[in-house]
Amino acid sequence: MSGDKLIIAVDGPAGAGKSTIAKKIAKILEIEYIDTGAMYRALTLKVIKNGIDSKDSESILKLMESTSICFKDNKIYLDGTRVDKEIRENIINNNVSNVAKIREVREEMVSMQRELSKSNNIIMDGRDIGTVVLPNANFKFFITASVEERAKRRHKELIEKGEKNISYKQVLAEIQKRDKIDSTREVAPLRKSFDSYEIDTTNKTVEECVDEIITIMGGR
Ligand code: DC
């Protein structure tokens, strides 16, 4: 347990609903929400903007030395500029897993994430929060859904954002590829920790999932 503070860890694969659910829980419990995927995405955005290949770890590490990533009012800033919209583009979806598997990148991000968890009650979502970043969290949740359902949600999101030429099949293949990289990488792969509650969101509404989590936490 984490003393008097409330620390909630949320992990799971892409498109399972982690951030939507975690944001709602944060609002209900009046605690801070931290989206760790956004941090990996912000670095990936800089990598792409600099014309660097997402597999070129040497150049990425060099770039990271002169990079600042921080949150202000729940919005993510890269080198002082707000980038919360740009980091959701499909080019970032398709490169972020390569950047996130670099050991030194993870070390830097994990240390920032632990620092962020020190001052407030928080709910943090990602892939390694319950296993690596905050192993002493008061509550851990592993949020999942079938790969078809996750692809359906991501496809809808992309279409709504204006990426009209993308097919469901393409999104499904991209998600499967990301799942594979995230769960088979050498450092901190995505996996359910033994002490986390699994929530399958496949046939549930967001509200049902939120209620389930609040009930598990004893209605806090
Ligand atoms: O949750 P998301 O889709 O925004 O995450 C983007 C990528 O970042 C995902 O492919 C895996 C990686 N990630 C990670 O490795 N560890 C985290 N704690 C959060 C995200």
Coordinates of N, CA and C and ligand atoms in Angstrom, one line a residue:
M1 N 0.8 -1.2 0.0 CA 0.0 0.0 0.0 C 0.9 1.2 0.0
S2 N 0.3 2.4 -0.3 CA 1.1 3.6 -0.5 C 0.7 4.6 0.5
G3 N 0.8 4.3 1.8 CA 0.6 5.2 2.9 C -0.8 5.8 2.8
D4 N -0.9 7.1 3.1 CA -2.3 7.7 3.1 C -2.8 8.0 1.7
K5 N -1.9 7.9 0.7 CA -2.3 8.3 -0.6 C -3.0 7.2 -1.4
L6 N -3.8 7.6 -2.3 CA -4.5 6.6 -3.1 C -3.8 6.6 -4.5
I7 N -3.3 5.4 -4.8 CA -2.6 5.2 -6.1 C -3.3 4.1 -6.8
I8 N -3.7 4.4 -8.0 CA -4.4 3.3 -8.8 C -3.7 3.1 -10.1
A9 N -3.3 1.9 -10.4 CA -2.6 1.5 -11.6 C -3.5 0.9 -12.6
V10 N -3.5 1.3 -13.9 CA -4.3 0.8 -14.9 C -3.5 0.4 -16.1
D11 N -3.5 -0.9 -16.5 CA -2.8 -1.4 -17.7 C -3.7 -2.1 -18.6
G12 N -3.2 -2.3 -19.8 CA -4.0 -3.0 -20.8 C -3.5 -2.7 -22.2
P13 N -4.0 -3.4 -23.2 CA -3.6 -3.2 -24.6 C -4.3 -2.0 -25.2
A14 N -3.8 -1.6 -26.4 CA -4.3 -0.4 -27.1 C -5.8 -0.6 -27.4
G15 N -6.5 0.5 -27.2 CA -8.0 0.5 -27.5 C -8.9 -0.3 -26.6
A16 N -8.4 -0.7 -25.4 CA -9.2 -1.4 -24.5 C -10.2 -0.5 -23.7
G17 N -9.9 0.8 -23.7 CA -10.7 1.8 -23.0 C -10.1 2.3 -21.7
K18 N -8.8 2.0 -21.6 CA -8.1 2.5 -20.3 C -8.2 4.0 -20.0
S19 N -7.9 4.8 -21.0 CA -7.9 6.2 -20.7 C -9.3 6.8 -20.5
T20 N -10.3 6.3 -21.3 CA -11.6 6.8 -21.1 C -12.1 6.5 -19.7
I21 N -11.9 5.2 -19.3 CA -12.3 4.8 -17.9 C -11.5 5.5 -16.8
A22 N -10.2 5.6 -17.0 CA -9.3 6.2 -16.0 C -9.7 7.7 -15.8
K23 N -10.0 8.4 -16.9 CA -10.4 9.8 -16.8 C -11.7 9.9 -15.9
K24 N -12.6 9.0 -16.2 CA -13.9 9.1 -15.4 C -13.7 8.8 -14.0
I25 N -12.9 7.8 -13.7 CA -12.6 7.5 -12.3 C -11.9 8.7 -11.6
A26 N -11.0 9.3 -12.3 CA -10.2 10.5 -11.7 C -11.2 11.6 -11.3
K27 N -12.2 11.8 -12.2 CA -13.2 12.8 -12.0 C -14.1 12.5 -10.7
I28 N -14.5 11.2 -10.7 CA -15.4 10.8 -9.6 C -14.7 10.9 -8.3
L29 N -13.4 10.4 -8.3 CA -12.7 10.4 -7.0 C -11.9 11.7 -6.7
E30 N -12.0 12.6 -7.7 CA -11.2 13.9 -7.6 C -9.8 13.7 -7.3
I31 N -9.2 12.8 -8.2 CA -7.8 12.6 -8.1 C -7.1 12.9 -9.5
E32 N -5.8 12.9 -9.6 CA -5.2 13.3 -10.8 C -5.0 12.1 -11.8
Y33 N -5.2 12.3 -13.0 CA -5.1 11.3 -14.1 C -3.8 11.5 -14.8
I34 N -3.0 10.5 -15.0 CA -1.7 10.6 -15.7 C -1.7 9.5 -16.8
D35 N -1.6 10.0 -18.1 CA -1.6 9.1 -19.3 C -0.2 8.9 -19.7
T36 N 0.4 7.8 -19.3 CA 1.8 7.6 -19.6 C 2.1 7.3 -21.1
G37 N 1.1 6.8 -21.8 CA 1.2 6.6 -23.2 C 1.5 7.9 -23.9
A38 N 0.9 9.0 -23.4 CA 1.1 10.3 -24.1 C 2.6 10.7 -24.0
M39 N 3.3 10.3 -23.0 CA 4.7 10.6 -22.9 C 5.5 9.9 -24.0
Y40 N 5.3 8.6 -24.2 CA 6.0 7.9 -25.2 C 5.6 8.5 -26.6
R41 N 4.3 8.9 -26.7 CA 3.8 9.4 -28.0 C 4.5 10.8 -28.3
A42 N 4.7 11.6 -27.2 CA 5.3 12.9 -27.4 C 6.7 12.8 -27.9
L43 N 7.5 11.8 -27.4 CA 8.8 11.6 -27.8 C 8.8 11.1 -29.3
T44 N 7.8 10.2 -29.6 CA 7.7 9.7 -30.9 C 7.4 10.8 -31.9
L45 N 6.6 11.7 -31.5 CA 6.3 12.9 -32.4 C 7.6 13.6 -32.8
K46 N 8.4 13.9 -31.8 CA 9.7 14.6 -32.0 C 10.6 13.8 -33.0
V47 N 10.6 12.4 -32.7 CA 11.4 11.5 -33.6 C 11.0 11.7 -35.0
I48 N 9.6 11.6 -35.3 CA 9.1 11.7 -36.6 C 9.4 13.1 -37.3
K49 N 9.1 14.1 -36.4 CA 9.4 15.5 -36.9 C 10.8 15.7 -37.3
N50 N 11.7 15.0 -36.7 CA 13.1 15.2 -37.0 C 13.6 14.2 -38.1
G51 N 12.6 13.5 -38.7 CA 13.0 12.6 -39.8 C 13.8 11.4 -39.3
I52 N 13.7 11.0 -38.1 CA 14.5 9.9 -37.5 C 13.6 8.6 -37.6
D53 N 14.2 7.5 -38.0 CA 13.5 6.2 -38.1 C 13.2 5.8 -36.6
S54 N 12.0 5.3 -36.4 CA 11.6 4.9 -35.0 C 12.4 3.6 -34.5
K55 N 13.2 3.0 -35.4 CA 14.0 1.9 -35.0 C 15.4 2.3 -34.7
D56 N 15.7 3.6 -35.0 CA 17.1 4.0 -34.8 C 17.3 4.5 -33.4
S57 N 17.6 3.5 -32.5 CA 17.6 3.9 -31.1 C 18.8 4.9 -30.7
E58 N 19.9 4.8 -31.4 CA 21.0 5.6 -31.1 C 20.6 7.1 -31.3
S59 N 20.0 7.4 -32.5 CA 19.6 8.8 -32.8 C 18.5 9.2 -31.8
I60 N 17.6 8.3 -31.5 CA 16.5 8.6 -30.6 C 17.0 9.0 -29.2
L61 N 18.0 8.3 -28.7 CA 18.5 8.6 -27.4 C 19.2 9.9 -27.4
K62 N 19.9 10.2 -28.5 CA 20.6 11.5 -28.6 C 19.5 12.7 -28.6
L63 N 18.5 12.4 -29.3 CA 17.4 13.4 -29.4 C 16.7 13.6 -28.0
M64 N 16.6 12.5 -27.3 CA 15.9 12.6 -26.0 C 16.7 13.5 -25.0
E65 N 18.0 13.6 -25.2 CA 18.8 14.4 -24.2 C 18.3 15.9 -24.3
S66 N 17.9 16.3 -25.4 CA 17.5 17.7 -25.5 C 15.9 17.8 -25.6
T67 N 15.2 17.0 -25.0 CA 13.8 16.9 -25.1 C 13.1 17.2 -23.7
S68 N 12.1 18.0 -23.7 CA 11.4 18.2 -22.4 C 9.9 17.7 -22.6
I69 N 9.4 16.9 -21.7 CA 8.1 16.4 -21.8 C 7.4 16.6 -20.5
C70 N 6.3 17.4 -20.4 CA 5.6 17.5 -19.1 C 4.1 17.7 -19.3
F71 N 3.4 17.6 -18.2 CA 2.0 17.8 -18.2 C 1.7 19.1 -17.5
K72 N 0.7 19.9 -18.1 CA 0.2 21.1 -17.4 C -1.3 21.1 -17.6
D73 N -2.0 21.1 -16.5 CA -3.5 21.0 -16.5 C -4.0 19.8 -17.4
N74 N -3.3 18.7 -17.2 CA -3.7 17.4 -17.9 C -3.4 17.4 -19.4
K75 N -2.7 18.5 -19.9 CA -2.4 18.5 -21.3 C -0.9 18.2 -21.4
I76 N -0.5 17.5 -22.5 CA 0.9 17.2 -22.6 C 1.7 18.2 -23.4
Y77 N 2.9 18.6 -23.0 CA 3.7 19.6 -23.7 C 5.0 18.9 -24.1
L78 N 5.4 19.2 -25.3 CA 6.7 18.7 -25.8 C 7.5 20.0 -26.1
D79 N 8.7 20.1 -25.4 CA 9.5 21.3 -25.5 C 8.7 22.6 -25.5
G80 N 7.8 22.6 -24.5 CA 7.1 23.8 -24.3 C 5.8 24.0 -25.1
T81 N 5.6 23.1 -26.1 CA 4.4 23.3 -27.0 C 3.4 22.2 -26.7
R82 N 2.1 22.6 -26.6 CA 1.1 21.6 -26.4 C 0.9 20.7 -27.6
V83 N 0.9 19.4 -27.4 CA 0.9 18.5 -28.5 C -0.2 17.4 -28.4
D84 N -1.2 17.6 -27.5 CA -2.2 16.5 -27.2 C -3.0 16.1 -28.5
K85 N -3.1 16.9 -29.5 CA -3.8 16.4 -30.7 C -2.9 15.7 -31.6
E86 N -1.7 16.3 -31.9 CA -0.8 15.7 -32.8 C -0.3 14.3 -32.4
I87 N -0.2 14.0 -31.1 CA 0.3 12.7 -30.7 C -0.8 11.6 -30.9
R88 N -2.0 11.9 -31.3 CA -3.0 10.9 -31.6 C -3.1 10.5 -33.1
E89 N -2.2 11.1 -33.9 CA -2.3 10.8 -35.3 C -1.8 9.4 -35.6
N90 N -2.3 8.8 -36.7 CA -2.0 7.4 -37.0 C -0.5 7.1 -37.2
I91 N 0.2 8.1 -37.7 CA 1.7 7.9 -37.9 C 2.3 7.7 -36.5
I92 N 1.8 8.3 -35.5 CA 2.3 8.1 -34.1 C 1.9 6.7 -33.6
N93 N 0.6 6.4 -33.8 CA 0.2 5.0 -33.4 C 1.1 3.9 -34.0
N94 N 1.5 4.1 -35.2 CA 2.3 3.1 -35.9 C 3.8 3.1 -35.6
N95 N 4.3 4.1 -34.9 CA 5.7 4.1 -34.6 C 6.0 4.1 -33.1
V96 N 5.0 4.4 -32.3 CA 5.3 4.6 -30.8 C 5.8 3.3 -30.2
S97 N 5.3 2.1 -30.6 CA 5.8 0.9 -29.9 C 7.3 0.7 -30.1
N98 N 7.8 1.1 -31.3 CA 9.2 0.9 -31.5 C 10.0 1.8 -30.5
V99 N 9.6 3.0 -30.4 CA 10.2 4.0 -29.5 C 10.1 3.5 -28.0
A100 N 8.9 3.0 -27.7 CA 8.7 2.6 -26.3 C 9.4 1.3 -25.9
K101 N 10.0 0.6 -26.8 CA 10.7 -0.6 -26.4 C 12.2 -0.4 -26.2
I102 N 12.6 0.8 -26.3 CA 14.0 1.1 -26.1 C 14.3 1.3 -24.6
R103 N 15.2 0.5 -24.1 CA 15.4 0.4 -22.6 C 15.6 1.8 -22.0
E104 N 16.5 2.5 -22.5 CA 16.9 3.8 -21.9 C 15.7 4.8 -22.0
V105 N 14.9 4.7 -23.0 CA 13.7 5.6 -23.1 C 12.8 5.2 -21.9
R106 N 12.6 3.9 -21.7 CA 11.7 3.5 -20.6 C 12.2 3.9 -19.3
E107 N 13.5 3.8 -19.1 CA 14.1 4.2 -17.8 C 13.8 5.7 -17.5
E108 N 14.0 6.5 -18.5 CA 13.7 7.9 -18.3 C 12.3 8.2 -18.0
M109 N 11.4 7.5 -18.8 CA 9.9 7.8 -18.6 C 9.5 7.3 -17.2
V110 N 9.9 6.1 -16.9 CA 9.5 5.5 -15.6 C 9.9 6.4 -14.4
S111 N 11.1 7.0 -14.5 CA 11.6 7.8 -13.4 C 10.7 9.1 -13.4
M112 N 10.3 9.6 -14.5 CA 9.4 10.8 -14.5 C 8.1 10.4 -13.9
Q113 N 7.6 9.2 -14.3 CA 6.3 8.8 -13.9 C 6.2 8.6 -12.4
R114 N 7.3 8.0 -11.8 CA 7.4 7.8 -10.4 C 7.4 9.2 -9.7
E115 N 8.1 10.1 -10.2 CA 8.2 11.5 -9.7 C 6.8 12.1 -9.6
L116 N 6.0 11.9 -10.7 CA 4.7 12.5 -10.8 C 3.7 11.9 -9.8
S117 N 4.0 10.6 -9.4 CA 3.1 10.0 -8.5 C 3.4 10.4 -7.0
K118 N 4.4 11.1 -6.8 CA 4.8 11.4 -5.4 C 3.9 12.4 -4.7
S119 N 3.4 13.4 -5.4 CA 2.8 14.5 -4.7 C 1.2 14.3 -4.5
N120 N 0.6 13.6 -5.4 CA -0.9 13.6 -5.4 C -1.5 12.2 -5.3
N121 N -2.8 12.1 -5.0 CA -3.5 10.9 -5.3 C -3.7 10.8 -6.8
I122 N -3.4 9.6 -7.3 CA -3.4 9.5 -8.8 C -4.0 8.2 -9.3
I123 N -4.5 8.3 -10.6 CA -4.7 7.1 -11.4 C -3.9 7.2 -12.6
M124 N -3.0 6.2 -12.8 CA -2.0 6.3 -13.9 C -2.3 5.1 -14.9
D125 N -2.3 5.4 -16.2 CA -2.5 4.3 -17.1 C -1.4 4.1 -18.1
G126 N -1.2 2.8 -18.5 CA -0.1 2.5 -19.4 C 0.0 1.0 -19.7
R127 N 1.2 0.5 -19.7 CA 1.4 -0.9 -20.0 C 2.1 -1.7 -18.9
D128 N 2.9 -0.9 -18.1 CA 3.8 -1.5 -17.1 C 3.6 -0.8 -15.7
I129 N 2.4 -0.2 -15.5 CA 2.2 0.6 -14.3 C 2.1 -0.3 -13.1
G130 N 1.3 -1.3 -13.1 CA 1.2 -2.2 -12.0 C 2.4 -3.1 -11.8
T131 N 3.1 -3.4 -12.9 CA 4.2 -4.3 -12.8 C 5.5 -3.6 -12.5
V132 N 5.8 -2.4 -13.0 CA 7.1 -1.8 -12.9 C 7.0 -0.4 -12.3
V133 N 6.2 0.4 -12.8 CA 6.2 1.8 -12.3 C 5.7 2.0 -10.9
L134 N 4.6 1.4 -10.6 CA 4.0 1.6 -9.3 C 3.6 0.3 -8.7
P135 N 4.5 -0.6 -8.4 CA 4.2 -2.0 -7.9 C 3.4 -2.0 -6.6
N136 N 3.5 -0.8 -5.8 CA 2.8 -0.8 -4.6 C 1.5 0.0 -4.6
A137 N 1.0 0.1 -5.8 CA -0.3 0.8 -5.9 C -1.4 0.1 -5.1
N138 N -2.3 0.9 -4.6 CA -3.4 0.4 -3.7 C -4.3 -0.5 -4.5
F139 N -4.6 -0.1 -5.8 CA -5.4 -0.9 -6.6 C -4.8 -1.0 -8.0
K140 N -4.9 -2.2 -8.6 CA -4.4 -2.4 -9.9 C -5.5 -3.0 -10.8
F141 N -5.6 -2.5 -12.0 CA -6.7 -3.0 -12.9 C -6.0 -3.3 -14.3
F142 N -6.4 -4.4 -14.8 CA -6.0 -4.8 -16.2 C -7.2 -4.7 -17.1
I143 N -7.2 -3.7 -17.9 CA -8.4 -3.5 -18.8 C -8.1 -4.1 -20.2
T144 N -9.1 -4.9 -20.6 CA -8.9 -5.6 -21.9 C -10.2 -5.6 -22.7
A145 N -10.0 -6.1 -23.9 CA -11.2 -6.3 -24.8 C -10.7 -7.1 -26.0
S146 N -11.6 -7.8 -26.7 CA -11.2 -8.6 -27.8 C -10.5 -7.6 -28.8
V147 N -9.5 -8.2 -29.6 CA -8.8 -7.4 -30.6 C -9.7 -6.8 -31.6
E148 N -10.8 -7.5 -32.0 CA -11.7 -7.0 -33.0 C -12.4 -5.8 -32.5
E149 N -12.9 -5.9 -31.2 CA -13.6 -4.8 -30.6 C -12.6 -3.5 -30.5
R150 N -11.4 -3.8 -30.1 CA -10.5 -2.7 -30.0 C -10.2 -2.0 -31.3
A151 N -10.1 -2.8 -32.3 CA -9.8 -2.3 -33.7 C -11.0 -1.5 -34.2
K152 N -12.2 -2.0 -33.8 CA -13.5 -1.3 -34.2 C -13.5 0.1 -33.6
R153 N -13.2 0.2 -32.3 CA -13.2 1.5 -31.6 C -12.1 2.4 -32.2
R154 N -10.9 1.9 -32.4 CA -9.8 2.8 -33.0 C -10.2 3.2 -34.4
H155 N -10.8 2.4 -35.2 CA -11.2 2.7 -36.5 C -12.2 3.9 -36.5
K156 N -13.2 3.7 -35.6 CA -14.2 4.8 -35.5 C -13.6 6.1 -35.1
E157 N -12.7 6.0 -34.1 CA -12.0 7.2 -33.6 C -11.2 7.9 -34.8
L158 N -10.5 7.1 -35.6 CA -9.7 7.7 -36.7 C -10.6 8.3 -37.7
I159 N -11.7 7.6 -38.1 CA -12.7 8.2 -39.1 C -13.2 9.5 -38.5
E160 N -13.6 9.5 -37.3 CA -14.2 10.8 -36.7 C -13.2 11.9 -36.7
K161 N -11.9 11.5 -36.6 CA -10.8 12.6 -36.6 C -10.5 13.0 -38.0
G162 N -11.1 12.4 -39.0 CA -10.9 12.8 -40.4 C -9.9 11.9 -41.2
E163 N -9.4 10.8 -40.7 CA -8.5 9.9 -41.4 C -9.4 9.0 -42.2
K164 N -10.1 9.5 -43.3 CA -11.1 8.8 -44.0 C -10.7 7.6 -44.8
N165 N -9.4 7.6 -45.2 CA -9.0 6.5 -46.1 C -8.5 5.2 -45.4
I166 N -8.8 5.1 -44.1 CA -8.3 4.0 -43.4 C -9.4 2.9 -43.2
S167 N -9.0 1.7 -43.5 CA -10.1 0.6 -43.4 C -10.0 -0.1 -42.1
Y168 N -11.1 -0.7 -41.7 CA -11.1 -1.5 -40.4 C -10.0 -2.6 -40.5
K169 N -9.8 -3.2 -41.6 CA -8.8 -4.3 -41.7 C -7.4 -3.8 -41.5
Q170 N -7.2 -2.6 -42.0 CA -5.9 -2.0 -41.8 C -5.6 -1.7 -40.3
V171 N -6.6 -1.1 -39.6 CA -6.5 -0.8 -38.2 C -6.3 -2.1 -37.4
L172 N -7.1 -3.1 -37.8 CA -6.9 -4.4 -37.1 C -5.5 -4.9 -37.2
A173 N -5.0 -4.9 -38.4 CA -3.6 -5.4 -38.6 C -2.6 -4.5 -37.8
E174 N -2.8 -3.2 -37.7 CA -1.9 -2.3 -37.0 C -2.0 -2.6 -35.5
I175 N -3.2 -2.8 -35.0 CA -3.3 -3.1 -33.5 C -2.7 -4.4 -33.2
Q176 N -2.9 -5.4 -34.1 CA -2.2 -6.7 -33.8 C -0.7 -6.6 -33.8
K177 N -0.2 -5.7 -34.6 CA 1.3 -5.5 -34.7 C 1.7 -4.8 -33.4
R178 N 1.0 -3.8 -33.0 CA 1.4 -3.1 -31.7 C 1.3 -4.0 -30.5
D179 N 0.2 -4.8 -30.5 CA 0.1 -5.8 -29.3 C 1.3 -6.7 -29.2
K180 N 1.7 -7.1 -30.4 CA 2.8 -8.1 -30.5 C 4.1 -7.4 -29.9
I181 N 4.4 -6.2 -30.4 CA 5.6 -5.5 -30.0 C 5.5 -5.2 -28.5
D182 N 4.4 -4.7 -28.0 CA 4.2 -4.3 -26.6 C 4.3 -5.5 -25.7
S183 N 3.8 -6.6 -26.1 CA 3.8 -7.7 -25.2 C 5.0 -8.7 -25.3
T184 N 5.8 -8.5 -26.3 CA 6.9 -9.4 -26.5 C 8.3 -8.7 -26.3
R185 N 8.2 -7.4 -26.1 CA 9.5 -6.6 -25.9 C 10.3 -7.1 -24.7
E186 N 11.6 -6.9 -24.8 CA 12.5 -7.4 -23.7 C 12.2 -6.7 -22.4
V187 N 12.1 -5.3 -22.4 CA 11.9 -4.6 -21.2 C 10.4 -4.3 -20.9
A188 N 10.0 -4.6 -19.7 CA 8.7 -4.3 -19.2 C 7.6 -4.6 -20.2
P189 N 7.5 -5.8 -20.7 CA 6.4 -6.1 -21.6 C 5.0 -6.0 -21.0
L190 N 4.0 -5.8 -21.8 CA 2.6 -5.7 -21.3 C 2.2 -7.1 -20.7
R191 N 1.9 -7.1 -19.5 CA 1.3 -8.4 -18.9 C 0.5 -8.0 -17.7
K192 N -0.4 -8.9 -17.4 CA -1.3 -8.7 -16.3 C -0.6 -9.1 -15.0
S193 N -0.5 -8.2 -14.0 CA 0.2 -8.6 -12.8 C -0.7 -9.5 -12.0
F194 N -0.1 -10.3 -11.2 CA -0.9 -11.3 -10.4 C -1.9 -10.7 -9.5
D195 N -1.6 -9.5 -9.1 CA -2.5 -8.8 -8.1 C -3.4 -7.8 -8.7
S196 N -3.7 -7.9 -10.0 CA -4.6 -6.9 -10.6 C -6.0 -7.5 -10.9
Y197 N -7.0 -6.7 -10.9 CA -8.3 -7.1 -11.3 C -8.5 -7.0 -12.8
E198 N -9.0 -8.0 -13.4 CA -9.2 -7.9 -14.9 C -10.6 -7.4 -15.2
I199 N -10.7 -6.4 -16.0 CA -12.0 -5.9 -16.5 C -12.0 -6.1 -18.0
D200 N -12.9 -6.9 -18.5 CA -13.1 -7.1 -19.9 C -14.2 -6.1 -20.4
T201 N -13.8 -5.2 -21.2 CA -14.8 -4.1 -21.6 C -15.5 -4.5 -22.9
T202 N -15.3 -5.7 -23.5 CA -15.8 -6.0 -24.8 C -17.3 -5.7 -25.0
N203 N -18.1 -6.2 -24.1 CA -19.6 -6.0 -24.3 C -20.2 -5.1 -23.2
K204 N -19.4 -4.2 -22.7 CA -19.9 -3.3 -21.6 C -19.8 -1.9 -22.0
T205 N -20.6 -1.1 -21.4 CA -20.5 0.4 -21.6 C -19.5 0.9 -20.7
V206 N -19.0 2.1 -21.0 CA -18.0 2.8 -20.1 C -18.5 2.9 -18.7
E207 N -19.8 3.2 -18.6 CA -20.4 3.4 -17.2 C -20.4 2.1 -16.5
E208 N -20.7 1.0 -17.1 CA -20.7 -0.3 -16.5 C -19.2 -0.6 -15.9
C209 N -18.3 -0.3 -16.8 CA -16.9 -0.6 -16.3 C -16.5 0.3 -15.2
V210 N -16.8 1.5 -15.3 CA -16.5 2.5 -14.2 C -17.2 2.0 -12.9
D211 N -18.4 1.6 -12.9 CA -19.2 1.1 -11.7 C -18.5 -0.1 -11.2
E212 N -18.1 -1.0 -12.1 CA -17.4 -2.2 -11.6 C -16.1 -1.9 -10.8
I213 N -15.4 -1.0 -11.3 CA -14.1 -0.6 -10.7 C -14.4 0.1 -9.3
I214 N -15.3 1.0 -9.3 CA -15.6 1.7 -8.1 C -16.1 0.7 -7.0
T215 N -16.9 -0.3 -7.5 CA -17.4 -1.3 -6.5 C -16.2 -2.1 -6.0
I216 N -15.3 -2.5 -6.8 CA -14.2 -3.3 -6.4 C -13.4 -2.5 -5.3
M217 N -13.3 -1.2 -5.6 CA -12.5 -0.3 -4.6 C -13.3 0.0 -3.3
G218 N -14.5 -0.6 -3.2 CA -15.3 -0.5 -2.0 C -16.0 0.8 -2.0
G219 N -16.3 1.3 -3.2 CA -17.2 2.6 -3.3 C -16.5 3.8 -2.8
R220 N -15.1 3.8 -2.9 CA -14.4 5.0 -2.4 C -14.7 6.2 -3.2
Ligands
DC1 O1 -1.8 3.8 -24.4 P1 -1.3 4.3 -25.7 O2 -1.9 3.7 -26.9 O3 -1.3 5.8 -25.7 O4 0.3 3.9 -25.7 C1 1.1 4.3 -26.7 C2 2.3 3.3 -26.8 O5 3.2 3.5 -25.7 C3 2.0 1.8 -26.8 O6 2.3 1.2 -28.0 C4 2.8 1.2 -25.7 C5 3.6 2.3 -25.1 N1 3.5 2.4 -23.7 C6 4.4 1.7 -22.9 O7 5.2 1.0 -23.4 N2 4.3 1.9 -21.6 C7 3.4 2.7 -21.0 N3 3.4 2.8 -19.7 C8 2.5 3.4 -21.8 C9 2.5 3.2 -23.1

